[in-house]
Short mmCIF file of C-alpha atoms in Angstrom, two decimals:
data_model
loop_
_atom_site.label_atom_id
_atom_site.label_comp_id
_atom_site.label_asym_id
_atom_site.label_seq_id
_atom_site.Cartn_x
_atom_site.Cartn_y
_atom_site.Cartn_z
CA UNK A 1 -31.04 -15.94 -263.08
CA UNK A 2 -30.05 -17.91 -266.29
CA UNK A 3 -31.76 -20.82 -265.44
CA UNK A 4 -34.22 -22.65 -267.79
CA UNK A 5 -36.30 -24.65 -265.71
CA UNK A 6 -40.29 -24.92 -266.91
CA UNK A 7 -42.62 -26.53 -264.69
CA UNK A 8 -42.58 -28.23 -261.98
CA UNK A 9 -40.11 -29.67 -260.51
CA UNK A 10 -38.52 -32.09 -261.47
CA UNK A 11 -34.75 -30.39 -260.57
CA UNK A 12 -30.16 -41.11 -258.10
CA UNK A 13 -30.78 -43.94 -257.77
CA UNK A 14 -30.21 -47.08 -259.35
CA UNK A 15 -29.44 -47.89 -262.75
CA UNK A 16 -32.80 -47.92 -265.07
CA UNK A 17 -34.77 -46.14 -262.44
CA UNK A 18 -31.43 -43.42 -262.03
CA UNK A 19 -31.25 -43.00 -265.41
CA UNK A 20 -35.33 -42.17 -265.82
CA UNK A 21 -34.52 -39.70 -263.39
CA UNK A 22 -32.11 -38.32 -264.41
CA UNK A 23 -33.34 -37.54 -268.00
CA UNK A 24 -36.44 -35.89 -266.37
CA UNK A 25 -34.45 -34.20 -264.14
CA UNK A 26 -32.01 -32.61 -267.22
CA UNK A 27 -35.61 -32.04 -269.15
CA UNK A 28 -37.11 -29.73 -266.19
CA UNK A 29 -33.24 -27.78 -265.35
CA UNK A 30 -33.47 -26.90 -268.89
CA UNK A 31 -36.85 -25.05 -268.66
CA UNK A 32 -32.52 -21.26 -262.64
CA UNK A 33 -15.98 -8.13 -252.23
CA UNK A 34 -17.59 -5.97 -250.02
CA UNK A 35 -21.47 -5.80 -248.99
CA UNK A 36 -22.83 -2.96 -250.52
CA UNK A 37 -25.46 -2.77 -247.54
CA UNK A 38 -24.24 -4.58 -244.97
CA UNK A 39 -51.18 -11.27 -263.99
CA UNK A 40 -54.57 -10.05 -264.46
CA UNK A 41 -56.50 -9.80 -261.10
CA UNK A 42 -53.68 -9.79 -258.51
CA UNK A 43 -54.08 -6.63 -256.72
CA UNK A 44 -51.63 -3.88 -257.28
CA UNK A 45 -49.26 -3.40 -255.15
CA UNK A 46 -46.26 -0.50 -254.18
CA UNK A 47 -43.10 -0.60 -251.77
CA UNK A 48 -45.76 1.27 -249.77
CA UNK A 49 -48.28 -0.91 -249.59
CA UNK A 50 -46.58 -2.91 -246.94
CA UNK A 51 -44.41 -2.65 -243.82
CA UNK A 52 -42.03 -5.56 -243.48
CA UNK A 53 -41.54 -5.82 -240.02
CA UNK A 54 -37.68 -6.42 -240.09
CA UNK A 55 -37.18 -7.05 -236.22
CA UNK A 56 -39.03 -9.80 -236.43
CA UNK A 57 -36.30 -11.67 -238.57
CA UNK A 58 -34.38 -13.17 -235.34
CA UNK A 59 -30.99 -14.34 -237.16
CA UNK A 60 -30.87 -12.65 -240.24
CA UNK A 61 -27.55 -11.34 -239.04
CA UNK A 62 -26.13 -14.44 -239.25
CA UNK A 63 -26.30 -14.44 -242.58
CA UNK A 64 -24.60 -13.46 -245.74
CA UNK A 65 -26.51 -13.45 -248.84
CA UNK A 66 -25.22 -13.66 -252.22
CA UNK A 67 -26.85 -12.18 -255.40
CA UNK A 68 -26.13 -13.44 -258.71
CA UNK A 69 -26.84 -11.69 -261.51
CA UNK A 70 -25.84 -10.35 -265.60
CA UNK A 71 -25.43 -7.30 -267.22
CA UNK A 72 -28.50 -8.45 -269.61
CA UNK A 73 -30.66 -8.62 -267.12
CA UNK A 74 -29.54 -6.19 -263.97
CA UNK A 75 -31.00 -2.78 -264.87
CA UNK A 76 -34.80 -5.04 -265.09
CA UNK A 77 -34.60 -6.96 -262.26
CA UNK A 78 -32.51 -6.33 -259.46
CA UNK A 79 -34.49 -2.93 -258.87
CA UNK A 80 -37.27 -4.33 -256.90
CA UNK A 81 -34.95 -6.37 -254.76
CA UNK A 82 -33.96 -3.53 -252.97
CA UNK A 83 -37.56 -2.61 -251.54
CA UNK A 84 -38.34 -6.50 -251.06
CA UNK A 85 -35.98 -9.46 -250.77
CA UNK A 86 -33.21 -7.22 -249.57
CA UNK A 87 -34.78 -5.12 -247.66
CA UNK A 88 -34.70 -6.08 -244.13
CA UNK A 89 -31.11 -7.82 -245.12
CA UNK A 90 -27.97 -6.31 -242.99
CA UNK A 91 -25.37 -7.97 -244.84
CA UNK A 92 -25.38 -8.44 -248.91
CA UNK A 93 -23.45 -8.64 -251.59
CA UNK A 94 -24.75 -8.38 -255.75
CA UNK A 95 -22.23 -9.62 -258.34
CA UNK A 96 -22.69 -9.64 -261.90
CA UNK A 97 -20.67 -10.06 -265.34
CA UNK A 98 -20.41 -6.10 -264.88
CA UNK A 99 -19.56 -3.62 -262.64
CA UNK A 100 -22.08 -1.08 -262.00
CA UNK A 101 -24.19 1.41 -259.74
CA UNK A 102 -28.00 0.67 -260.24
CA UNK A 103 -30.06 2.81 -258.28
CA UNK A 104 -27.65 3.68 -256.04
CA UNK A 105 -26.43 -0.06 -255.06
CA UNK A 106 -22.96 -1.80 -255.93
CA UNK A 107 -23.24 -4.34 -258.35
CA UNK A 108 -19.75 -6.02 -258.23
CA UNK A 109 -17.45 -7.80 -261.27
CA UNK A 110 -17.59 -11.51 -260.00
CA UNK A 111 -14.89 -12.55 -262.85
CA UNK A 112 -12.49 -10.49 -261.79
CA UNK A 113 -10.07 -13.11 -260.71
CA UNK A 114 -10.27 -15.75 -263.14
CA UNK A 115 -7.34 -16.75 -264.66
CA UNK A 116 -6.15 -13.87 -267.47
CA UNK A 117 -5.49 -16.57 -270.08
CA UNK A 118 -8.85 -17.98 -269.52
CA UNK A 119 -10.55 -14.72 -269.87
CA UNK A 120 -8.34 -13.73 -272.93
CA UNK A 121 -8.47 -17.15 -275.22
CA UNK A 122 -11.83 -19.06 -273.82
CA UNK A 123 -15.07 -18.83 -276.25
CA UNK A 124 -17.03 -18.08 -273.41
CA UNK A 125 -15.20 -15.20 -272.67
CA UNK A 126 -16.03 -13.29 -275.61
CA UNK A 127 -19.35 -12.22 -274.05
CA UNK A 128 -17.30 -10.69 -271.19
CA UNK A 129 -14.32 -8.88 -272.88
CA UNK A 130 -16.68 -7.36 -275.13
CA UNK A 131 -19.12 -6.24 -272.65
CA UNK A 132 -15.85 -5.00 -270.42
CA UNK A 133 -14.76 -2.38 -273.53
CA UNK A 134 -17.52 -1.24 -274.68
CA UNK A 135 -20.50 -1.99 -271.52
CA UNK A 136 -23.77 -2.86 -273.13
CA UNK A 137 -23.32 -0.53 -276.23
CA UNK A 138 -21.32 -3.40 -277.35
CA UNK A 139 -24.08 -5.06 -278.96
CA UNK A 140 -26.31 -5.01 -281.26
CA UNK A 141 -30.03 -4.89 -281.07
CA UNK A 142 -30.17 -7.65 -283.56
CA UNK A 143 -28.04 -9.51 -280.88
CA UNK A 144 -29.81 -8.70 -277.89
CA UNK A 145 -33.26 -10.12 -279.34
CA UNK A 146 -31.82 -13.26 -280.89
CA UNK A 147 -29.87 -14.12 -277.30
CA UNK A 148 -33.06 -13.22 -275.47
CA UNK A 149 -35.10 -15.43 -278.08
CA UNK A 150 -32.27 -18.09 -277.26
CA UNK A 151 -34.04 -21.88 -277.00
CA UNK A 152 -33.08 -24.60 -274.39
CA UNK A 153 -31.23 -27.21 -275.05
CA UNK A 154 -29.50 -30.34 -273.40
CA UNK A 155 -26.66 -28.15 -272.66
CA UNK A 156 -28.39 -25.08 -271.44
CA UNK A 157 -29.76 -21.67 -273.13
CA UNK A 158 -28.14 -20.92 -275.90
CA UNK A 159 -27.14 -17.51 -275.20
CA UNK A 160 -23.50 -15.75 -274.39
CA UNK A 161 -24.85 -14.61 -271.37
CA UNK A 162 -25.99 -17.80 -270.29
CA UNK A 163 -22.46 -19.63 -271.12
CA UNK A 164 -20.89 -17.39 -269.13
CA UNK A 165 -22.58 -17.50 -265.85
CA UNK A 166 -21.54 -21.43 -265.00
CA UNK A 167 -17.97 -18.95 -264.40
CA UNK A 168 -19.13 -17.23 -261.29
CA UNK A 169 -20.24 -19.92 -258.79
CA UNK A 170 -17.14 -20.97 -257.40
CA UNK A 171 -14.94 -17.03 -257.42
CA UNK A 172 -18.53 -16.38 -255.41
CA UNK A 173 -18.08 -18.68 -253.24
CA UNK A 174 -14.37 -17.67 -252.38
CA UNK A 175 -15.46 -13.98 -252.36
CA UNK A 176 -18.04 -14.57 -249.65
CA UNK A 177 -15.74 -16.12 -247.35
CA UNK A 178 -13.29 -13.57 -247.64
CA UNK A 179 -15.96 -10.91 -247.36
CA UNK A 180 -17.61 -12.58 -244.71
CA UNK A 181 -15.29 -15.10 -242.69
CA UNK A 182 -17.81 -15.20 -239.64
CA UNK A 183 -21.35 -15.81 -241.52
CA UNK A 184 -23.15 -18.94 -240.20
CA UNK A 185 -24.84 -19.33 -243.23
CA UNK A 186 -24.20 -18.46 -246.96
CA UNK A 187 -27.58 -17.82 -249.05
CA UNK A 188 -27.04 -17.96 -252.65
CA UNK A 189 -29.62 -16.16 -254.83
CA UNK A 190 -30.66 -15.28 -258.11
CA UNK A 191 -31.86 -12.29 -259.53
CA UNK A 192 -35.22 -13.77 -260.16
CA UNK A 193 -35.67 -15.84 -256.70
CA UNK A 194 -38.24 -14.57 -254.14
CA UNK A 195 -37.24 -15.68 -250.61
CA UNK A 196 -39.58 -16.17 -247.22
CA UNK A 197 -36.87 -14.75 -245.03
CA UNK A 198 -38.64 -16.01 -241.26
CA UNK A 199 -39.60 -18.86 -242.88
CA UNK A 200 -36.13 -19.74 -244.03
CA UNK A 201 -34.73 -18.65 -240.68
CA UNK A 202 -37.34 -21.07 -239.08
CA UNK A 203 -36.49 -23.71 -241.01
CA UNK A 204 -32.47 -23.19 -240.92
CA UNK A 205 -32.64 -23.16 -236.75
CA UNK A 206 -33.46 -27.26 -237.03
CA UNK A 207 -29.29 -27.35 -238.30
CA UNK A 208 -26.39 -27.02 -236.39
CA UNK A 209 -24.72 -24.24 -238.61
CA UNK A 210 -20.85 -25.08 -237.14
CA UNK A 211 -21.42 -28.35 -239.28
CA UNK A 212 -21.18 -28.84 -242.49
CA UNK A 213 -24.54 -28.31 -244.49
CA UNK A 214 -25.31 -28.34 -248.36
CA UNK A 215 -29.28 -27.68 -248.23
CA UNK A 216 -31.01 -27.11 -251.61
CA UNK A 217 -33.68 -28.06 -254.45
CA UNK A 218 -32.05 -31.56 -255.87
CA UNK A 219 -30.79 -31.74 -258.63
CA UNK A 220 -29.21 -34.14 -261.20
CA UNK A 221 -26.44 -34.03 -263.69
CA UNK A 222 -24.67 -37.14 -264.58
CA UNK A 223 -23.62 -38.70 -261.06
CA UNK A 224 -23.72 -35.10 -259.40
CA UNK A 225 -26.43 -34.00 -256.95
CA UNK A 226 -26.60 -30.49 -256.67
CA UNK A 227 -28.29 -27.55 -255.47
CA UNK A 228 -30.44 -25.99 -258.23
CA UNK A 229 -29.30 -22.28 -258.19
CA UNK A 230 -32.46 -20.40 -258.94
CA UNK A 231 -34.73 -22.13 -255.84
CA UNK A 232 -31.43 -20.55 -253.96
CA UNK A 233 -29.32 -22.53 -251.70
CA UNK A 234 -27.78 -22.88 -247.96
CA UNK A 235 -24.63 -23.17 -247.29
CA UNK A 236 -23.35 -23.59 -243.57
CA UNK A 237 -19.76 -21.65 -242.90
CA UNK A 238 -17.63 -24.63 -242.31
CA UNK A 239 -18.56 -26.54 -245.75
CA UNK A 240 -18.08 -23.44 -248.18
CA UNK A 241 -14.52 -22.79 -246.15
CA UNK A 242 -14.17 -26.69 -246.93
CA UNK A 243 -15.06 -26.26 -250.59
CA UNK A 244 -12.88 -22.86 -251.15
CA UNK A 245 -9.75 -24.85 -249.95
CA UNK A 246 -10.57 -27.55 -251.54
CA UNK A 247 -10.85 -25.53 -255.21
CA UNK A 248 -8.30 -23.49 -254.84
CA UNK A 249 -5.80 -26.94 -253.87
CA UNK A 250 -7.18 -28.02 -256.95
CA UNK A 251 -7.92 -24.81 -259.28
CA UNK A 252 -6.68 -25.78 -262.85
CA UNK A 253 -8.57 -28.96 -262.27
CA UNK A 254 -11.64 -27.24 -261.50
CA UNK A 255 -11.00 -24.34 -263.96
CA UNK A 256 -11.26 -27.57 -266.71
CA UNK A 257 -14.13 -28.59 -265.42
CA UNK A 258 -16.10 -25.56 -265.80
CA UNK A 259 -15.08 -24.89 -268.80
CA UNK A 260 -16.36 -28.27 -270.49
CA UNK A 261 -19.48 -28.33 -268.25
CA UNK A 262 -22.51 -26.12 -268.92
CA UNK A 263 -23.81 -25.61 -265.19
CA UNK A 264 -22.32 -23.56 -262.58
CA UNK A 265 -24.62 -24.80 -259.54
CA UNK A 266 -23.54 -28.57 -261.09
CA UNK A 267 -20.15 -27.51 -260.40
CA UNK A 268 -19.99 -25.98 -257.29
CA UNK A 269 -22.11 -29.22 -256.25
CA UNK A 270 -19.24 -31.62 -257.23
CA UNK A 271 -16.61 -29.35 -255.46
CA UNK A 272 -18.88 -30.04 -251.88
CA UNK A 273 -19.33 -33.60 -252.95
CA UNK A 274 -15.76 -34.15 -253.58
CA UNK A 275 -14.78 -32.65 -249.88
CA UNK A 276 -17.53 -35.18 -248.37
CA UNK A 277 -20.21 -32.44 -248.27
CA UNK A 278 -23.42 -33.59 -249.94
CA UNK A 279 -26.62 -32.09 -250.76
CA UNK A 280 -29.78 -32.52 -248.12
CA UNK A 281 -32.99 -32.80 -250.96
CA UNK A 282 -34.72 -29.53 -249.58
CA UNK A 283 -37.63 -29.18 -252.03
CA UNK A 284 -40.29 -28.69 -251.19
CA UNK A 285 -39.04 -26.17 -248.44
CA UNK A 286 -37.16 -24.61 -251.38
CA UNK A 287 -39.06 -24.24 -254.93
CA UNK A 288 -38.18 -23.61 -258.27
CA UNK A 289 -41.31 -21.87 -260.06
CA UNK A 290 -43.20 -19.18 -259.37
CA UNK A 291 -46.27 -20.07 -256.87
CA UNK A 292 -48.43 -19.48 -260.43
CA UNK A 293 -46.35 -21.51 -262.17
CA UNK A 294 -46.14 -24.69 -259.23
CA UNK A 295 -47.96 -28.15 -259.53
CA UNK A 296 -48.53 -27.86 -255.52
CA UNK A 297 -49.47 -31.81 -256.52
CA UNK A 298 -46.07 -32.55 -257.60
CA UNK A 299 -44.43 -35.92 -256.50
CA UNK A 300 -40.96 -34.53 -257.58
CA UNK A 301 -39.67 -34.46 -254.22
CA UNK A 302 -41.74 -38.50 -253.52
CA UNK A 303 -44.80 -38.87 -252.96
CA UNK A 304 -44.90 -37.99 -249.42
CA UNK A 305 -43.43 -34.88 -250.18
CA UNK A 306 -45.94 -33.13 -252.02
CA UNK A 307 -45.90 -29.31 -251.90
CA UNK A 308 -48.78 -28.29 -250.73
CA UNK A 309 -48.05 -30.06 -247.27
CA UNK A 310 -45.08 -28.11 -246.27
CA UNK A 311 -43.37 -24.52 -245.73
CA UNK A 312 -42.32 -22.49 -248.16
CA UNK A 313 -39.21 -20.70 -248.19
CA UNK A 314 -38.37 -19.58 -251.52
CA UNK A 315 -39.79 -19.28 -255.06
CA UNK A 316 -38.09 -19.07 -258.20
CA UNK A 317 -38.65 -17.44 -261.85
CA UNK A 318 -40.84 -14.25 -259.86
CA UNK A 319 -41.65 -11.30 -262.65
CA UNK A 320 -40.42 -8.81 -261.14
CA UNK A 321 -43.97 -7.03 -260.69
CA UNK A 322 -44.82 -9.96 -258.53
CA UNK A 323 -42.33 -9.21 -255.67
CA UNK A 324 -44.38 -6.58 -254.35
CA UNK A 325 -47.55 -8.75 -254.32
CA UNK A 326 -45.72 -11.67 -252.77
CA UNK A 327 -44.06 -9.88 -250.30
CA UNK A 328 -47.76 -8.33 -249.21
CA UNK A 329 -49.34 -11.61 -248.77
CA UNK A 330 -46.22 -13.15 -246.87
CA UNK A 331 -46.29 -9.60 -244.52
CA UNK A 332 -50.15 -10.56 -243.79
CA UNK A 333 -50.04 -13.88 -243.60
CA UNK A 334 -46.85 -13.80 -240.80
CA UNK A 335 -48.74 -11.18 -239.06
CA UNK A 336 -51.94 -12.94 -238.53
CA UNK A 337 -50.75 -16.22 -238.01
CA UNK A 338 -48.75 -18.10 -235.61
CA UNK A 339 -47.29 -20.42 -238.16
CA UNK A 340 -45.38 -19.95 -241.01
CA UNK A 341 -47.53 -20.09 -245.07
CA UNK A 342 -47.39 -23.67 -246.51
CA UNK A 343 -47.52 -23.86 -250.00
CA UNK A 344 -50.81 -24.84 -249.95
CA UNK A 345 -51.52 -21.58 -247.98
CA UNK A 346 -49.73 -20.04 -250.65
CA UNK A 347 -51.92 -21.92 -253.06
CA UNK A 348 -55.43 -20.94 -251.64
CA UNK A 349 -54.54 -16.66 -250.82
CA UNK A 350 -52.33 -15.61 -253.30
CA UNK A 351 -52.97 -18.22 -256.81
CA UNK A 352 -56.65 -19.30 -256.45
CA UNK A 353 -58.10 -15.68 -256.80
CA UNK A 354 -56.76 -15.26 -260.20
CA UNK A 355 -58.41 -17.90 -262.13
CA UNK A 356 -60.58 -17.55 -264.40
CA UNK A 357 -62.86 -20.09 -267.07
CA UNK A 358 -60.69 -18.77 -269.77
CA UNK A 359 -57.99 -16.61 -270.46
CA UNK A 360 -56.66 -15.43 -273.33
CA UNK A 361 -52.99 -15.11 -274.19
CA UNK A 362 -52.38 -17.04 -271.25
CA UNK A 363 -50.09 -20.60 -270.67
CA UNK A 364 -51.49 -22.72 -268.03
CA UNK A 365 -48.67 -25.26 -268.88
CA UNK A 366 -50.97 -28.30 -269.96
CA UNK A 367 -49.13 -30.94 -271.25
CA UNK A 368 -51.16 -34.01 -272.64
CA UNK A 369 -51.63 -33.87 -276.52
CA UNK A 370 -55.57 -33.98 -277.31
CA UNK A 371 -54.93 -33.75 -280.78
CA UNK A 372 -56.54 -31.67 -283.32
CA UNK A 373 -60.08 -29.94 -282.60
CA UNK A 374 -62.10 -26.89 -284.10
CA UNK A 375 -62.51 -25.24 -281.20
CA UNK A 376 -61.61 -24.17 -277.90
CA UNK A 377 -64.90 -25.22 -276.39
CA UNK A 378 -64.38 -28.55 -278.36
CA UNK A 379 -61.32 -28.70 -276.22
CA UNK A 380 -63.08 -27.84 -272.78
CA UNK A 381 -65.47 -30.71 -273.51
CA UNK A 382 -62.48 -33.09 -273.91
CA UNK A 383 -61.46 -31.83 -270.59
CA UNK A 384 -64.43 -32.39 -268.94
CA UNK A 385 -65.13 -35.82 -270.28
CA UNK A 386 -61.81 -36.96 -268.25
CA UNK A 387 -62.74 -37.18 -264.56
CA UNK A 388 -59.57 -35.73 -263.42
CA UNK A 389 -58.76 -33.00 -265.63
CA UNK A 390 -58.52 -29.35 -264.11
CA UNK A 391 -57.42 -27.55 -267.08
CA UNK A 392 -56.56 -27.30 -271.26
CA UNK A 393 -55.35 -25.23 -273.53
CA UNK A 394 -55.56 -24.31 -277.11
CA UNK A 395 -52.83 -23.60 -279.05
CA UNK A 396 -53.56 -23.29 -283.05
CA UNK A 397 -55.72 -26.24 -283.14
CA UNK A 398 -53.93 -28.35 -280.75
CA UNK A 399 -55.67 -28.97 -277.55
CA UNK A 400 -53.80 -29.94 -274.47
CA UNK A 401 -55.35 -31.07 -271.01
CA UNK A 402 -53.60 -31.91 -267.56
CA UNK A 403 -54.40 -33.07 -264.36
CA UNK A 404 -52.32 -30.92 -262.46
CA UNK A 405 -54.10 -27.55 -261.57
CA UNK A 406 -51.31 -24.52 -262.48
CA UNK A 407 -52.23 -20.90 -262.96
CA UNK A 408 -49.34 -20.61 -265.72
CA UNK A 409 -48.73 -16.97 -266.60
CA UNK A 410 -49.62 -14.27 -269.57
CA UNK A 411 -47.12 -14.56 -272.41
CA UNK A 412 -47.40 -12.05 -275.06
CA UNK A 413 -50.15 -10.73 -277.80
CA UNK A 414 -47.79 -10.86 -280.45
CA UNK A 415 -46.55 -14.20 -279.64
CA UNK A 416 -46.91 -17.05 -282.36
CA UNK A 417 -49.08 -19.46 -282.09
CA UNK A 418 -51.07 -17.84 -280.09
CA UNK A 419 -52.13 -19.81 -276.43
CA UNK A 420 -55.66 -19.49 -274.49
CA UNK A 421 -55.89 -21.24 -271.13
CA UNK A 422 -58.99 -22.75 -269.93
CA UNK A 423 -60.06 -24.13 -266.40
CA UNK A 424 -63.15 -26.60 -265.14
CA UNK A 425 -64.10 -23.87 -262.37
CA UNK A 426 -66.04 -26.45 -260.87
CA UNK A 427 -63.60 -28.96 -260.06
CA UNK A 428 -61.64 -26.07 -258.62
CA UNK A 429 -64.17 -25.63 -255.85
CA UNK A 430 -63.52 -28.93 -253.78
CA UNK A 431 -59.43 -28.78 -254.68
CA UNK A 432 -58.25 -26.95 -251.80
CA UNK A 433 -60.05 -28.82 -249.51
CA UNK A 434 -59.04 -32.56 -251.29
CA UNK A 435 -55.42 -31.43 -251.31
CA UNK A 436 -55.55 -30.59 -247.68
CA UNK A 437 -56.97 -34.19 -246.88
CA UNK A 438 -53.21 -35.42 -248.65
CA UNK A 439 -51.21 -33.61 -245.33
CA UNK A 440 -49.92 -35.44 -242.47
CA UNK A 441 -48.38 -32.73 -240.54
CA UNK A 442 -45.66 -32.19 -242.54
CA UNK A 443 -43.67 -28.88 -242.01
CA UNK A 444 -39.77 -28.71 -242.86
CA UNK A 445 -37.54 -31.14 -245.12
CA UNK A 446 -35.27 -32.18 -242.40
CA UNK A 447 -32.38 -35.02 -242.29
#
């Protein structure tokens, strides 16, 4: 939901080589009570375009799936949620900064039982008691467009609602064990994550859910590994009951902590850690872009881990006019195939269609400063002088190139400076195939 991660991915080591890492990994995170039911040429799609076959999810049961979500951002994007990523789910639960009914599902106060004193006196409260008096009339339009204009920084988005949500990780966690005592797994989402559902389930039946399991996309803050919350995590049953005990044993402790800290997920990671829980590195299997948005070359994970080699199970930062589209090709793809999409499968369907030579009011996410130059074809030739360039940009008069091949996504007409993507088409011809010759049977991130 509030998460800030760019491109990809990037989310300890040992001394120098810890501390590189740990800068680059703070650079890319700053870029993610009861159930209520227990992009230019991508094809449209409606809910009625496909038929997700839910009796094919063997184990979905066993799960309890989390939501998280803010009153900024509900009403836009948990909508499609209900016709796609929580469709086929029988048990589910959506809490927010604000109670409310949208389109006819629960969305439940996940504050509700933090301490009154915090609430009443903590700056990061003020957010919340306004928004609890007066609902979103409370503020101002001026407001609304400066928070939603809010920059990153090294101690996350600027933004009330953004300083609020580090709050709800561990009350969630509580809630879902009271709501759901008997759920092998918890499945913590955000309102923005897209997840593979069978190909999670696959991936989750290699684990022994009566033990304790932390599996997520790594992250670093400090000495803390963590789960990064957008890419959504796994939680087995017995190491959330261990971490609820655990917190609540220590709660004005922890109650500090988050209120000093600027990242929920951080948090909640230390509380595991500090019961002897600790995080399983699960990306690739778990992502956090958008498949448009991915370096499917990345080395984030080592470089034997390179996305394109294994399974997807969830993406992160989806527009919500993507879910639809995603949730066709993963329909398809499951149906005529016997195994489940890699990201490189992902990659090759669903990306590769859409791009173009050049396109205009468009961020392909090119990185490497070209300098100045009078043109955009100016800046295509420096591209195609390097031998391993895929792609540039223009932005003003500053060209940018990169090496890593990445879709990147519209951004708007009125935006200043304005951006124009370009792409060599012809090195994109032979990419799928080189990438491919990279694989060596991987499949799941595994212990």
């Amino acid at each position: 939901m509030f998460s800030i991660l760019p491109s990809f991915f990037i989310r300890s080591g040992y001394r120098v080589l810890a501390a590189i890492l740990v800068f680059l990994i703070l650079q890319q995170y700053l870029s993610f009570r009861k159930p209520v039911s227990v992009s230019p040429k991508y094809p449209e799609q409606t809910e009625d375009a496909f038929s997700l076959p839910c009796e094919s999810l063997e184990g979905l049961n066993d799960l309890f799936v989390i939501l998280r979500t803010g009153a900024s951002e509900a009403p836009k994007k948990l909508p499609v949620h209900f016709s796609t990523t929580l469709r086929c789910v029988p048990h589910y639960v959506i809490y927010s900064d604000y109670e409310e009914d949208i389109e006819g599902h629960h969305v439940y106060n996940a504050l509700d039982e933090i301490n009154p004193d915090i609430i009443a006196t903590h700056p990061d409260f003020e957010y919340y008691r306004r928004l609890q008096e007066k609902g979103r009339e409370a503020f101002s339009s001026e407001e609304l467009a400066q928070w939603s204009a809010a920059k990153n920084t090294n101690g996350g988005r600027d933004s009330p609602g953004w300083r609020l949500d580090k709050w709800k990780f561990l009350p969630l966690a509580e809630k879902a064990v009271r709501e759901r005592p008997d759920a092998k797994w918890y499945i913590f989402i955000e309102s923005d994550t897209y997840m593979l559902w069978q190909s999670l389930l696959e991936w989750l039946s290699h684990f022994d859910s009566s033990k304790p399991h932390y599996l997520g996309m790594q992250m670093q803050i400090g000495d803390v590994i963590f789960a990064y919350g957008g890419a959504g995590f796994a939680i087995s049953n017995p190491a959330l009951k261990k971490a609820v005990a655990h917190r609540n044993e220590n709660l004005q402790s922890y109650d500090d902590l988050t209120g000093a800290h600027w990242a929920g997920d951080c948090i909640l990671g230390k509380v595991l850690a500090d019961t002897g829980v600790n995080l399983l590195w699960s990306f690739p299997t778990l992502a956090g872009d958008q498949p448009a948005d991915m370096n499917f070359n990345s080395t984030f994970g080592g470089s034997n881990k390179k996305p394109w080699c294994y399974y997807a199970a969830s993406y992160h930062h989806l527009p919500p006019a993507e879910y639809h589209k995603l949730a066709k090709f993963e329909e398809t793809w499951n149906r005529e195939n016997g195994t489940r999409p890699r990201h490189g499968d992902v990659f090759r369907n669903y990306v590769l269609p859409n791009f173009s030579s050049k396109l205009s009011d468009w961020d392909n996410l090119s990185d490497v400063d070209q300098g100045s130059v009078a043109s955009f074809d100016e800046c295509r030739t420096i591209c195609e002088k390097q031998r391993d360039c895929m792609q540039f940009s223009l932005t003003d008069q500053t060209c940018k190139t990169s090496t890593a091949l990445m879709l990147g996504h519209k951004i708007s007409k009125d935006a200043t400076p304005r951006v124009t993507a370009g792409f060599i088409m012809e090195r994109l011809k032979d990419y799928p195939e080189q990438m491919d010759e990279l694989c060596d049977n991987q499949s799941w991130i595994l212990p």
